[in-house]
Amino acid sequence: MTTQVLSLNKIVLAFALATSMNAMAAEKFCEKSFDVLIRDEKGDGYSFQNKKLEKLFCNDSFEGENFKIVYGTDEQAIKLTNENADLVKKAANVYYHLTVARQFWIDSVKSDYVAKLPQITVRLDITNAFSNVRHFKNAELEKNFNNAWSIPEGKMARPTNGEQKTWFKEIWFSPSKKLLTSELAPPSDGNNPIHESLLLIKDPLVEMNKNAIIYGTLGMLAASTVNQSALTDMAIKNLGSLAVIYGLVEVTKYMDHWFMNKYYYIDTAMIPEIIYHEYAHIAMSDTLKTVHSVPVIEGMADYFAARVAMRRQMYEKVEDYSTNKSKDTNSKMMYHPYLEGAWNATSDFTLSLLWLGKTDFEKQNALRAKKGQGPLANYDDLVFQAHYHLNEYSEIATDMTKALIDACKEKCTSLRPGVNTLNQVFEKKGMN
């Protein structure tokens, strides 16, 4: 009887303790609801929907267990009752979508690294540039608009007032500013689809015409009789083709304005996919440094942002908030060494390569399921595992492809079919 009483007392005590802890948690958090921007599944449509902001502290501000939203270089969280309605809208939007992104990394990717991250400071409408020795560059030295960054942790080079300031990883969203696109794109850039396509096919076409001239001439010289007129016609034809190719490449440099809106602006804090993208940088920052904008790092972040958003057209323009150029998860762009340059960090090639891998692995997993076999791999887990084999100097063709294969060796349940599927994906994207 005494044992039963003791057991009952333990149960009552455990229940009281659990109830007390739940009450403490309830007192710790004061969830609030705000209107946030939710995209339509397709197209550039959107609506504002009332969503709950979870795990907000009870201090009447946009500060919670995982995120603290501040204005500019401030350290105090933005108040829920701030008189600037646009700032409150941005703060609520960023807080909500960062929470969505974090939950994806914990639930789908099962990242222990993300689960253990301390509170992240998120800066809105910050125009300062980042300094790795001062945190913020002086405002008069450089001003930033229409952009977003993920900032690495650091500390001041020298103590101030006897104290050395430190900071943890942060996410910065600069304010939107309407700019004339004609002032943003120098004529020599050639950042338009026609020019970029010509650059991709120029070398093979030039090589083909050179070979035609060389071997055609040798063939005619080897003949018993040389037709001078035919030799001249052949040379003119192929040299003319070369001239046209080089001419088109040069002329299309000046066609950027044909593919641009008159004005460029983007309020990055209001675009869900950009928020997901920046959080992906944080989630992979254990190996991929956030201050380097290169095709591999940006493409990896694009992939996971697309997984959260589940949209084909990423970063598509949003009326009143952005005129941004979209990235296509199903882009048909083929590989070319030109795509390895840092200037192509905004290309959708890496995103489409990784997304094609997702599509093909899903097909293989479906076929295996029909045979009663388990899946080859969780592809998200595979891509995430690949980031451990990459750094800010990694290239697409040599490093990322190898990283994916190495990840498959570590994660695929059946190695040969997994590696074969990856190699077929690489071939489909022009990396034979």
Short mmCIF file of C-alpha atoms in Angstrom, two decimals, residues 37-197:
data_model
loop_
_atom_site.label_atom_id
_atom_site.label_comp_id
_atom_site.label_asym_id
_atom_site.label_seq_id
_atom_site.Cartn_x
_atom_site.Cartn_y
_atom_site.Cartn_z
CA LEU A 37 2.87 38.23 -47.57
CA ILE A 38 1.94 34.81 -48.95
CA ARG A 39 2.64 34.07 -52.61
CA ASP A 40 0.19 32.31 -54.89
CA GLU A 41 1.35 28.82 -55.89
CA LYS A 42 2.03 30.03 -59.43
CA GLY A 43 2.61 33.40 -61.04
CA ASP A 44 3.43 36.70 -59.42
CA GLY A 45 0.19 37.01 -57.45
CA TYR A 46 0.12 37.26 -53.66
CA SER A 47 -2.08 38.12 -50.72
CA PHE A 48 -1.65 39.21 -47.14
CA GLN A 49 -2.79 36.56 -44.68
CA ASN A 50 -3.05 36.70 -40.92
CA LYS A 51 -0.42 34.41 -39.40
CA LYS A 52 0.70 33.69 -35.87
CA LEU A 53 4.27 34.63 -34.92
CA GLU A 54 5.48 31.81 -32.70
CA LYS A 55 7.77 31.95 -29.67
CA LEU A 56 7.69 35.73 -29.32
CA PHE A 57 8.92 36.88 -25.93
CA CYS A 58 6.47 38.81 -23.76
CA ASN A 59 8.27 42.13 -24.16
CA ASP A 60 6.01 43.77 -26.77
CA SER A 61 8.65 43.51 -29.49
CA PHE A 62 9.68 41.39 -32.49
CA GLU A 63 12.05 39.35 -30.37
CA GLY A 64 11.64 35.65 -29.82
CA GLU A 65 13.57 32.55 -28.91
CA ASN A 66 15.17 32.21 -32.36
CA PHE A 67 15.06 35.67 -33.93
CA LYS A 68 15.38 39.30 -32.91
CA ILE A 69 14.27 41.83 -35.54
CA VAL A 70 15.93 45.25 -35.20
CA TYR A 71 16.03 48.46 -37.22
CA GLY A 72 19.31 49.35 -38.92
CA THR A 73 22.27 49.24 -36.53
CA ASP A 74 20.07 49.26 -33.40
CA GLU A 75 20.41 46.47 -30.85
CA GLN A 76 16.91 46.73 -29.38
CA ALA A 77 14.11 44.79 -31.09
CA ILE A 78 11.47 46.72 -33.02
CA LYS A 79 8.37 47.29 -30.91
CA LEU A 80 5.13 45.63 -32.01
CA THR A 81 3.48 49.04 -31.65
CA ASN A 82 6.10 50.97 -33.64
CA GLU A 83 4.45 53.94 -35.34
CA ASN A 84 6.13 53.07 -38.67
CA ALA A 85 3.51 50.72 -40.16
CA ASP A 86 5.75 49.65 -43.07
CA LEU A 87 8.53 48.70 -40.67
CA VAL A 88 6.12 46.64 -38.56
CA LYS A 89 4.88 44.90 -41.73
CA LYS A 90 8.44 44.01 -42.73
CA ALA A 91 9.33 42.82 -39.24
CA ALA A 92 6.29 40.55 -39.06
CA ASN A 93 6.92 39.22 -42.57
CA VAL A 94 10.57 38.43 -41.91
CA TYR A 95 9.90 36.87 -38.50
CA TYR A 96 7.17 34.60 -39.90
CA HIS A 97 9.07 33.39 -42.98
CA LEU A 98 12.32 32.87 -41.06
CA THR A 99 10.35 30.66 -38.67
CA VAL A 100 8.99 28.69 -41.66
CA ALA A 101 12.53 28.28 -43.03
CA ARG A 102 13.96 27.20 -39.68
CA GLN A 103 11.22 24.60 -39.24
CA PHE A 104 11.98 23.15 -42.68
CA TRP A 105 15.65 22.69 -41.79
CA ILE A 106 14.75 20.96 -38.53
CA ASP A 107 11.84 18.81 -39.77
CA SER A 108 12.92 17.94 -43.34
CA VAL A 109 16.71 18.20 -43.32
CA LYS A 110 16.95 17.25 -39.63
CA SER A 111 19.87 19.61 -39.10
CA ASP A 112 21.26 19.47 -35.56
CA TYR A 113 23.35 22.51 -36.40
CA VAL A 114 20.24 24.60 -37.09
CA ALA A 115 18.41 23.22 -34.05
CA LYS A 116 21.26 24.37 -31.80
CA LEU A 117 21.74 27.84 -33.33
CA PRO A 118 21.33 30.63 -30.78
CA GLN A 119 19.11 33.65 -31.40
CA ILE A 120 19.88 35.40 -34.70
CA THR A 121 19.70 39.17 -35.05
CA VAL A 122 17.94 40.33 -38.22
CA ARG A 123 18.48 43.91 -39.36
CA LEU A 124 15.87 45.73 -41.44
CA ASP A 125 16.42 48.81 -43.62
CA ILE A 126 20.15 48.76 -42.95
CA THR A 127 22.17 50.77 -45.48
CA ASN A 128 25.61 50.23 -43.92
CA ALA A 129 28.01 47.79 -45.54
CA PHE A 130 29.51 44.97 -43.48
CA SER A 131 32.96 45.25 -41.93
CA ASN A 132 34.65 42.15 -40.54
CA VAL A 133 36.63 44.30 -38.11
CA ARG A 134 34.05 46.94 -37.15
CA HIS A 135 30.74 45.14 -37.80
CA PHE A 136 29.35 48.18 -39.64
CA LYS A 137 31.17 50.36 -42.12
CA ASN A 138 30.61 54.07 -41.66
CA ALA A 139 27.37 55.06 -43.34
CA GLU A 140 29.02 57.81 -45.38
CA LEU A 141 31.51 55.38 -46.95
CA GLU A 142 28.96 53.13 -48.66
CA LYS A 143 25.19 52.85 -48.80
CA ASN A 144 23.30 49.74 -49.81
CA PHE A 145 19.81 49.31 -51.21
CA ASN A 146 17.79 46.50 -52.82
CA ASN A 147 19.87 43.76 -51.24
CA ALA A 148 20.11 41.13 -48.50
CA TRP A 149 23.11 39.48 -46.83
CA SER A 150 23.92 36.81 -44.31
CA ILE A 151 26.69 38.03 -42.01
CA PRO A 152 29.29 35.81 -40.27
CA GLU A 153 30.02 36.07 -36.58
CA GLY A 154 32.96 38.26 -35.57
CA LYS A 155 34.48 40.69 -33.12
CA MET A 156 35.88 44.20 -33.19
CA ALA A 157 39.57 44.40 -34.04
CA ARG A 158 40.17 46.71 -31.08
CA PRO A 159 38.30 47.13 -27.80
CA THR A 160 36.06 50.17 -27.39
CA ASN A 161 35.90 51.71 -23.91
CA GLY A 162 37.74 48.68 -22.57
CA GLU A 163 35.22 46.25 -24.03
CA GLN A 164 35.64 44.13 -27.17
CA LYS A 165 32.36 43.95 -29.04
CA THR A 166 31.35 40.62 -30.56
CA TRP A 167 28.42 39.58 -32.71
CA PHE A 168 26.88 36.30 -33.84
CA LYS A 169 25.63 35.44 -37.33
CA GLU A 170 23.13 37.98 -38.62
CA ILE A 171 20.82 38.54 -41.59
CA TRP A 172 20.61 42.01 -43.12
CA PHE A 173 17.87 43.40 -45.37
CA SER A 174 18.57 46.78 -46.95
CA PRO A 175 15.74 49.16 -47.88
CA SER A 176 14.15 49.29 -51.30
CA LYS A 177 15.11 52.12 -53.61
CA LYS A 178 13.72 52.73 -57.10
CA LEU A 179 16.64 53.03 -59.53
CA LEU A 180 16.78 53.56 -63.27
CA THR A 181 17.96 50.29 -64.81
CA SER A 182 19.84 52.22 -67.49
CA GLU A 183 22.10 53.55 -64.73
CA LEU A 184 22.61 50.11 -63.18
CA ALA A 185 23.70 48.15 -66.24
CA PRO A 186 26.87 49.37 -68.01
CA PRO A 187 26.64 48.77 -71.80
CA SER A 188 29.56 46.35 -71.70
CA ASP A 189 27.95 43.96 -69.21
CA GLY A 190 25.83 42.04 -71.66
CA ASN A 191 23.76 40.61 -68.84
CA ASN A 192 20.87 39.53 -71.05
CA PRO A 193 19.72 36.10 -72.27
CA ILE A 194 20.72 36.64 -75.92
CA HIS A 195 24.28 37.70 -75.09
CA GLU A 196 24.69 34.98 -72.45
CA SER A 197 23.42 32.32 -74.86
#
